[in-house]
Amino acid sequence: MAQNQNGVNVLVEKKRKKKKLKKVFMIIALVIAGIVAGTAAFAFYFAKGGNLPGDSVNLNNRVSILLIGTDKRPGASSYNSDSIIVASFDPKTKLISLLSIPRDTRVTLPGSKSYCKINAVPMLKGIPELEKQVTELTGIELDGYVLTNFNGFKDMIDTLDGITIDVEKDMKYETGDKEDGYINLKAGVQELDGTKALQYARFRHDATADIGRTARQQKVLTAVGKKMLQPATLLKLPELIPELMKAVETDLSLKDLLKLAGAAKSFEDATIVTQTLPGDAINLDGLSYWEVNRDAAKEVAQNLLLGKTTDKVWDSTVLASLDPEVKAHLAAPSTAAAIDIPEISGVTAPEPGAIPVTTIQTEQYSGTITWSPADSTFVDGQEYTATITLVPKAGYTLKGVGANFFTVPGAAAHNAAGSGVITAVFKALPPITSAATIDISEIAGVTPPAPGAAPVTATTETEQYTGSVTWTPADAPFVEGQQYTATITLVPKEGYTLEGISANYFTVPGATATNAAGSGVITAVFLL
């Protein structure tokens, strides 16, 4: 075999370099994935154990990095942070913790008695001050930061050839931005390119506002992370790494990134936990903020580092924890805005065995729900009626709300004009039917690429599922001497499920096929 001047096998040396590059890529990709998602409040912790940038990161302990997604446009001097995330990875426990900090979180800047929203801190005082504010909120020391903008996010998703997302409902809204200002998505499992993924990650025009957007952005991050670790993605390293690096700025040195890469081998079987920093929407001097109980915030952050989360995002105890100086600014604004979000989030169609929801919270109102009949758990075949009573929060009013303005997913909803009492009727639940696990393992219709042939974009439909196919590289037609990878996404038909599917269950004729347990995303590599 060929050897270099030092007597080292050239092939072995190339494999070593490729393996090292793969690890560096995983670290950079996962760090950037978090920030670019535009997460208004997200945390993918890399909790700390070493020193701040300048000294090397100690990979025997946690590493913490601040991820910042911005709306900064090229040439712009002002911008806000659309996403603020603390990303933490513990190489000992293989735990990745994701904490979202809502962008409207109230903070006070040094030397000022005025309040501001945390997303404005980078523009007003710079990123070092933002890092300080985040540490004061969470109790987590940071090892550095990574920042990107919307264009960087889109470029990365497009380089990945899109991501698979289950869009939970139709989303339509005009943001007012000259670029990327129109959000228009339909519900359902689908492949999203960079532009559509950004639309999904930014959508906030529903009852849960920024808090709902946080959950959606966490879904995007998870999808990006999974896509980046697929074998097909590794083939795109030469193209992807330059795209990632030009889309971001960071104070992490190359030395830090290389050391972080040493922990990348732990990522594939790591446990991921996510959390939004709990709080409540308040109105101070006519402006709305996300108010956080400082002591409770640190407790939530520390618990998250241990893998413990809470579903109590709306914290009704926040008002009681305010100091007198802040409470003095709680006077109701001189004018109140009419509630303008029609969909009542949190009240969903009853499912047999589920416990009825009795309260809801949004930034515009709180609400109580009573059910008829008053079953402790929903039962099969029963029609239910939810009576929802909304109480506007400071700065909002029901005056001007039209008749039947409010909607409840899955129900026929009615309300009188100017009233926050909504009657939502859910039709009788259909009998429970068990879904059968898909048992057709061979994916038909995806054949080895032949030079000059056009790539197929869908699998042969079966009685159990349909499937879409994307190719890397995206040649049309196929060219001779090129290795191709097909990413196949299966969607079960009614009566079938992917639950119970084992890892690497599916096969593709002529290819090496892999899939995760319970997943319908198959990576098929056609070797030369």
PDB file of N, CA, C and O in Angstrom, residues 282-329:
ATOM      1  N   ILE A 282     -46.906  39.776  31.610  1.00  0.00           N
ATOM      2  CA  ILE A 282     -47.353  40.912  32.420  1.00  0.00           C
ATOM      3  C   ILE A 282     -47.273  42.181  31.586  1.00  0.00           C
ATOM      4  O   ILE A 282     -46.646  42.208  30.525  1.00  0.00           O
ATOM      5  N   ASN A 283     -47.912  43.237  32.074  1.00  0.00           N
ATOM      6  CA  ASN A 283     -47.916  44.518  31.381  1.00  0.00           C
ATOM      7  C   ASN A 283     -47.369  45.581  32.317  1.00  0.00           C
ATOM      8  O   ASN A 283     -47.940  45.840  33.380  1.00  0.00           O
ATOM      9  N   LEU A 284     -46.243  46.172  31.936  1.00  0.00           N
ATOM     10  CA  LEU A 284     -45.618  47.222  32.745  1.00  0.00           C
ATOM     11  C   LEU A 284     -45.584  48.518  31.952  1.00  0.00           C
ATOM     12  O   LEU A 284     -45.002  48.580  30.866  1.00  0.00           O
ATOM     13  N   ASP A 285     -46.235  49.529  32.478  1.00  0.00           N
ATOM     14  CA  ASP A 285     -46.258  50.849  31.825  1.00  0.00           C
ATOM     15  C   ASP A 285     -46.717  50.744  30.370  1.00  0.00           C
ATOM     16  O   ASP A 285     -46.205  51.432  29.482  1.00  0.00           O
ATOM     17  N   GLY A 286     -47.661  49.834  30.124  1.00  0.00           N
ATOM     18  CA  GLY A 286     -48.232  49.723  28.786  1.00  0.00           C
ATOM     19  C   GLY A 286     -47.480  48.799  27.848  1.00  0.00           C
ATOM     20  O   GLY A 286     -47.876  48.632  26.696  1.00  0.00           O
ATOM     21  N   LEU A 287     -46.386  48.188  28.297  1.00  0.00           N
ATOM     22  CA  LEU A 287     -45.627  47.257  27.461  1.00  0.00           C
ATOM     23  C   LEU A 287     -45.715  45.849  28.033  1.00  0.00           C
ATOM     24  O   LEU A 287     -45.700  45.664  29.251  1.00  0.00           O
ATOM     25  N   SER A 288     -45.786  44.857  27.155  1.00  0.00           N
ATOM     26  CA  SER A 288     -45.906  43.471  27.605  1.00  0.00           C
ATOM     27  C   SER A 288     -44.525  42.835  27.739  1.00  0.00           C
ATOM     28  O   SER A 288     -43.626  43.088  26.927  1.00  0.00           O
ATOM     29  N   TYR A 289     -44.360  42.013  28.774  1.00  0.00           N
ATOM     30  CA  TYR A 289     -43.110  41.303  29.029  1.00  0.00           C
ATOM     31  C   TYR A 289     -43.418  39.870  29.438  1.00  0.00           C
ATOM     32  O   TYR A 289     -44.522  39.554  29.887  1.00  0.00           O
ATOM     33  N   TRP A 290     -42.394  38.999  29.310  1.00  0.00           N
ATOM     34  CA  TRP A 290     -42.439  37.675  29.900  1.00  0.00           C
ATOM     35  C   TRP A 290     -41.700  37.783  31.225  1.00  0.00           C
ATOM     36  O   TRP A 290     -40.504  38.058  31.258  1.00  0.00           O
ATOM     37  N   GLU A 291     -42.426  37.613  32.332  1.00  0.00           N
ATOM     38  CA  GLU A 291     -41.850  37.791  33.663  1.00  0.00           C
ATOM     39  C   GLU A 291     -41.472  36.435  34.236  1.00  0.00           C
ATOM     40  O   GLU A 291     -42.269  35.499  34.235  1.00  0.00           O
ATOM     41  N   VAL A 292     -40.237  36.353  34.739  1.00  0.00           N
ATOM     42  CA  VAL A 292     -39.697  35.107  35.266  1.00  0.00           C
ATOM     43  C   VAL A 292     -39.416  35.245  36.757  1.00  0.00           C
ATOM     44  O   VAL A 292     -38.878  36.260  37.205  1.00  0.00           O
ATOM     45  N   ASN A 293     -39.801  34.248  37.516  1.00  0.00           N
ATOM     46  CA  ASN A 293     -39.422  34.170  38.921  1.00  0.00           C
ATOM     47  C   ASN A 293     -37.954  33.756  38.957  1.00  0.00           C
ATOM     48  O   ASN A 293     -37.602  32.637  38.595  1.00  0.00           O
ATOM     49  N   ARG A 294     -37.087  34.671  39.373  1.00  0.00           N
ATOM     50  CA  ARG A 294     -35.644  34.433  39.277  1.00  0.00           C
ATOM     51  C   ARG A 294     -35.193  33.182  40.028  1.00  0.00           C
ATOM     52  O   ARG A 294     -34.369  32.408  39.537  1.00  0.00           O
ATOM     53  N   ASP A 295     -35.700  32.983  41.217  1.00  0.00           N
ATOM     54  CA  ASP A 295     -35.300  31.804  41.994  1.00  0.00           C
ATOM     55  C   ASP A 295     -35.793  30.525  41.324  1.00  0.00           C
ATOM     56  O   ASP A 295     -35.059  29.529  41.219  1.00  0.00           O
ATOM     57  N   ALA A 296     -37.052  30.550  40.882  1.00  0.00           N
ATOM     58  CA  ALA A 296     -37.623  29.371  40.222  1.00  0.00           C
ATOM     59  C   ALA A 296     -36.897  29.071  38.916  1.00  0.00           C
ATOM     60  O   ALA A 296     -36.711  27.906  38.545  1.00  0.00           O
ATOM     61  N   ALA A 297     -36.455  30.132  38.204  1.00  0.00           N
ATOM     62  CA  ALA A 297     -35.764  29.936  36.927  1.00  0.00           C
ATOM     63  C   ALA A 297     -34.473  29.162  37.122  1.00  0.00           C
ATOM     64  O   ALA A 297     -34.152  28.251  36.348  1.00  0.00           O
ATOM     65  N   LYS A 298     -33.710  29.505  38.141  1.00  0.00           N
ATOM     66  CA  LYS A 298     -32.455  28.799  38.402  1.00  0.00           C
ATOM     67  C   LYS A 298     -32.721  27.340  38.769  1.00  0.00           C
ATOM     68  O   LYS A 298     -31.974  26.430  38.380  1.00  0.00           O
ATOM     69  N   GLU A 299     -33.791  27.100  39.527  1.00  0.00           N
ATOM     70  CA  GLU A 299     -34.124  25.729  39.897  1.00  0.00           C
ATOM     71  C   GLU A 299     -34.502  24.909  38.666  1.00  0.00           C
ATOM     72  O   GLU A 299     -34.083  23.756  38.515  1.00  0.00           O
ATOM     73  N   VAL A 300     -35.307  25.515  37.770  1.00  0.00           N
ATOM     74  CA  VAL A 300     -35.701  24.823  36.542  1.00  0.00           C
ATOM     75  C   VAL A 300     -34.468  24.504  35.694  1.00  0.00           C
ATOM     76  O   VAL A 300     -34.337  23.401  35.147  1.00  0.00           O
ATOM     77  N   ALA A 301     -33.538  25.481  35.591  1.00  0.00           N
ATOM     78  CA  ALA A 301     -32.331  25.278  34.787  1.00  0.00           C
ATOM     79  C   ALA A 301     -31.479  24.149  35.354  1.00  0.00           C
ATOM     80  O   ALA A 301     -30.993  23.283  34.613  1.00  0.00           O
ATOM     81  N   GLN A 302     -31.288  24.139  36.660  1.00  0.00           N
ATOM     82  CA  GLN A 302     -30.464  23.090  37.270  1.00  0.00           C
ATOM     83  C   GLN A 302     -31.124  21.717  37.141  1.00  0.00           C
ATOM     84  O   GLN A 302     -30.444  20.714  36.911  1.00  0.00           O
ATOM     85  N   ASN A 303     -32.445  21.667  37.274  1.00  0.00           N
ATOM     86  CA  ASN A 303     -33.150  20.389  37.103  1.00  0.00           C
ATOM     87  C   ASN A 303     -33.004  19.872  35.676  1.00  0.00           C
ATOM     88  O   ASN A 303     -32.865  18.672  35.437  1.00  0.00           O
ATOM     89  N   LEU A 304     -33.036  20.800  34.712  1.00  0.00           N
ATOM     90  CA  LEU A 304     -32.919  20.402  33.316  1.00  0.00           C
ATOM     91  C   LEU A 304     -31.559  19.760  33.051  1.00  0.00           C
ATOM     92  O   LEU A 304     -31.450  18.811  32.264  1.00  0.00           O
ATOM     93  N   LEU A 305     -30.530  20.273  33.713  1.00  0.00           N
ATOM     94  CA  LEU A 305     -29.205  19.680  33.547  1.00  0.00           C
ATOM     95  C   LEU A 305     -29.168  18.240  34.037  1.00  0.00           C
ATOM     96  O   LEU A 305     -28.298  17.458  33.644  1.00  0.00           O
ATOM     97  N   LEU A 306     -30.116  17.891  34.892  1.00  0.00           N
ATOM     98  CA  LEU A 306     -30.209  16.521  35.410  1.00  0.00           C
ATOM     99  C   LEU A 306     -31.222  15.690  34.626  1.00  0.00           C
ATOM    100  O   LEU A 306     -31.514  14.552  34.979  1.00  0.00           O
ATOM    101  N   GLY A 307     -31.790  16.308  33.580  1.00  0.00           N
ATOM    102  CA  GLY A 307     -32.754  15.593  32.754  1.00  0.00           C
ATOM    103  C   GLY A 307     -34.188  15.724  33.211  1.00  0.00           C
ATOM    104  O   GLY A 307     -35.080  15.051  32.689  1.00  0.00           O
ATOM    105  N   LYS A 308     -34.453  16.615  34.186  1.00  0.00           N
ATOM    106  CA  LYS A 308     -35.795  16.791  34.723  1.00  0.00           C
ATOM    107  C   LYS A 308     -36.450  18.022  34.097  1.00  0.00           C
ATOM    108  O   LYS A 308     -35.866  19.090  34.061  1.00  0.00           O
ATOM    109  N   THR A 309     -37.686  17.855  33.606  1.00  0.00           N
ATOM    110  CA  THR A 309     -38.408  18.961  32.987  1.00  0.00           C
ATOM    111  C   THR A 309     -39.738  19.178  33.697  1.00  0.00           C
ATOM    112  O   THR A 309     -40.177  18.358  34.500  1.00  0.00           O
ATOM    113  N   THR A 310     -40.371  20.310  33.387  1.00  0.00           N
ATOM    114  CA  THR A 310     -41.707  20.597  33.904  1.00  0.00           C
ATOM    115  C   THR A 310     -42.586  21.074  32.760  1.00  0.00           C
ATOM    116  O   THR A 310     -42.107  21.770  31.854  1.00  0.00           O
ATOM    117  N   ASP A 311     -43.860  20.669  32.782  1.00  0.00           N
ATOM    118  CA  ASP A 311     -44.783  21.131  31.749  1.00  0.00           C
ATOM    119  C   ASP A 311     -45.518  22.393  32.190  1.00  0.00           C
ATOM    120  O   ASP A 311     -46.406  22.880  31.498  1.00  0.00           O
ATOM    121  N   LYS A 312     -45.137  22.934  33.339  1.00  0.00           N
ATOM    122  CA  LYS A 312     -45.751  24.153  33.856  1.00  0.00           C
ATOM    123  C   LYS A 312     -45.001  25.360  33.318  1.00  0.00           C
ATOM    124  O   LYS A 312     -44.171  25.966  34.008  1.00  0.00           O
ATOM    125  N   VAL A 313     -45.281  25.718  32.056  1.00  0.00           N
ATOM    126  CA  VAL A 313     -44.602  26.853  31.439  1.00  0.00           C
ATOM    127  C   VAL A 313     -45.205  28.174  31.919  1.00  0.00           C
ATOM    128  O   VAL A 313     -44.491  29.147  32.166  1.00  0.00           O
ATOM    129  N   TRP A 314     -46.525  28.209  32.055  1.00  0.00           N
ATOM    130  CA  TRP A 314     -47.205  29.411  32.551  1.00  0.00           C
ATOM    131  C   TRP A 314     -47.224  29.339  34.080  1.00  0.00           C
ATOM    132  O   TRP A 314     -47.858  28.468  34.669  1.00  0.00           O
ATOM    133  N   ASP A 315     -46.515  30.252  34.724  1.00  0.00           N
ATOM    134  CA  ASP A 315     -46.355  30.252  36.174  1.00  0.00           C
ATOM    135  C   ASP A 315     -47.201  31.372  36.786  1.00  0.00           C
ATOM    136  O   ASP A 315     -46.839  32.549  36.748  1.00  0.00           O
ATOM    137  N   SER A 316     -48.334  31.000  37.372  1.00  0.00           N
ATOM    138  CA  SER A 316     -49.264  31.990  37.924  1.00  0.00           C
ATOM    139  C   SER A 316     -48.766  32.620  39.223  1.00  0.00           C
ATOM    140  O   SER A 316     -49.373  33.548  39.742  1.00  0.00           O
ATOM    141  N   THR A 317     -47.648  32.114  39.773  1.00  0.00           N
ATOM    142  CA  THR A 317     -47.119  32.665  41.027  1.00  0.00           C
ATOM    143  C   THR A 317     -46.188  33.852  40.787  1.00  0.00           C
ATOM    144  O   THR A 317     -45.700  34.465  41.742  1.00  0.00           O
ATOM    145  N   VAL A 318     -45.926  34.165  39.513  1.00  0.00           N
ATOM    146  CA  VAL A 318     -44.960  35.216  39.197  1.00  0.00           C
ATOM    147  C   VAL A 318     -45.357  36.569  39.781  1.00  0.00           C
ATOM    148  O   VAL A 318     -44.530  37.282  40.351  1.00  0.00           O
ATOM    149  N   LEU A 319     -46.634  36.939  39.646  1.00  0.00           N
ATOM    150  CA  LEU A 319     -47.072  38.249  40.132  1.00  0.00           C
ATOM    151  C   LEU A 319     -46.791  38.416  41.625  1.00  0.00           C
ATOM    152  O   LEU A 319     -46.357  39.481  42.074  1.00  0.00           O
ATOM    153  N   ALA A 320     -47.025  37.359  42.388  1.00  0.00           N
ATOM    154  CA  ALA A 320     -46.806  37.435  43.829  1.00  0.00           C
ATOM    155  C   ALA A 320     -45.330  37.586  44.169  1.00  0.00           C
ATOM    156  O   ALA A 320     -44.984  38.102  45.238  1.00  0.00           O
ATOM    157  N   SER A 321     -44.453  37.159  43.259  1.00  0.00           N
ATOM    158  CA  SER A 321     -43.016  37.214  43.543  1.00  0.00           C
ATOM    159  C   SER A 321     -42.377  38.544  43.155  1.00  0.00           C
ATOM    160  O   SER A 321     -41.201  38.771  43.433  1.00  0.00           O
ATOM    161  N   LEU A 322     -43.133  39.430  42.512  1.00  0.00           N
ATOM    162  CA  LEU A 322     -42.588  40.721  42.086  1.00  0.00           C
ATOM    163  C   LEU A 322     -42.250  41.596  43.286  1.00  0.00           C
ATOM    164  O   LEU A 322     -42.981  41.624  44.277  1.00  0.00           O
ATOM    165  N   ASP A 323     -41.137  42.331  43.181  1.00  0.00           N
ATOM    166  CA  ASP A 323     -40.819  43.251  44.267  1.00  0.00           C
ATOM    167  C   ASP A 323     -41.697  44.505  44.134  1.00  0.00           C
ATOM    168  O   ASP A 323     -42.233  44.792  43.048  1.00  0.00           O
ATOM    169  N   PRO A 324     -41.869  45.264  45.208  1.00  0.00           N
ATOM    170  CA  PRO A 324     -42.782  46.425  45.205  1.00  0.00           C
ATOM    171  C   PRO A 324     -42.472  47.430  44.104  1.00  0.00           C
ATOM    172  O   PRO A 324     -43.394  48.034  43.533  1.00  0.00           O
ATOM    173  N   GLU A 325     -41.209  47.636  43.795  1.00  0.00           N
ATOM    174  CA  GLU A 325     -40.851  48.617  42.774  1.00  0.00           C
ATOM    175  C   GLU A 325     -41.413  48.238  41.413  1.00  0.00           C
ATOM    176  O   GLU A 325     -41.893  49.080  40.654  1.00  0.00           O
ATOM    177  N   VAL A 326     -41.349  46.929  41.090  1.00  0.00           N
ATOM    178  CA  VAL A 326     -41.886  46.465  39.814  1.00  0.00           C
ATOM    179  C   VAL A 326     -43.413  46.510  39.834  1.00  0.00           C
ATOM    180  O   VAL A 326     -44.055  46.919  38.855  1.00  0.00           O
ATOM    181  N   LYS A 327     -44.007  46.113  40.953  1.00  0.00           N
ATOM    182  CA  LYS A 327     -45.467  46.114  41.055  1.00  0.00           C
ATOM    183  C   LYS A 327     -46.046  47.500  40.836  1.00  0.00           C
ATOM    184  O   LYS A 327     -47.163  47.646  40.346  1.00  0.00           O
ATOM    185  N   ALA A 328     -45.284  48.534  41.188  1.00  0.00           N
ATOM    186  CA  ALA A 328     -45.766  49.903  41.019  1.00  0.00           C
ATOM    187  C   ALA A 328     -46.001  50.255  39.554  1.00  0.00           C
ATOM    188  O   ALA A 328     -46.719  51.208  39.242  1.00  0.00           O
ATOM    189  N   HIS A 329     -45.409  49.484  38.656  1.00  0.00           N
ATOM    190  CA  HIS A 329     -45.563  49.748  37.221  1.00  0.00           C
ATOM    191  C   HIS A 329     -46.636  48.877  36.586  1.00  0.00           C
ATOM    192  O   HIS A 329     -46.808  48.894  35.367  1.00  0.00           O
TER     193      HIS A 329
END
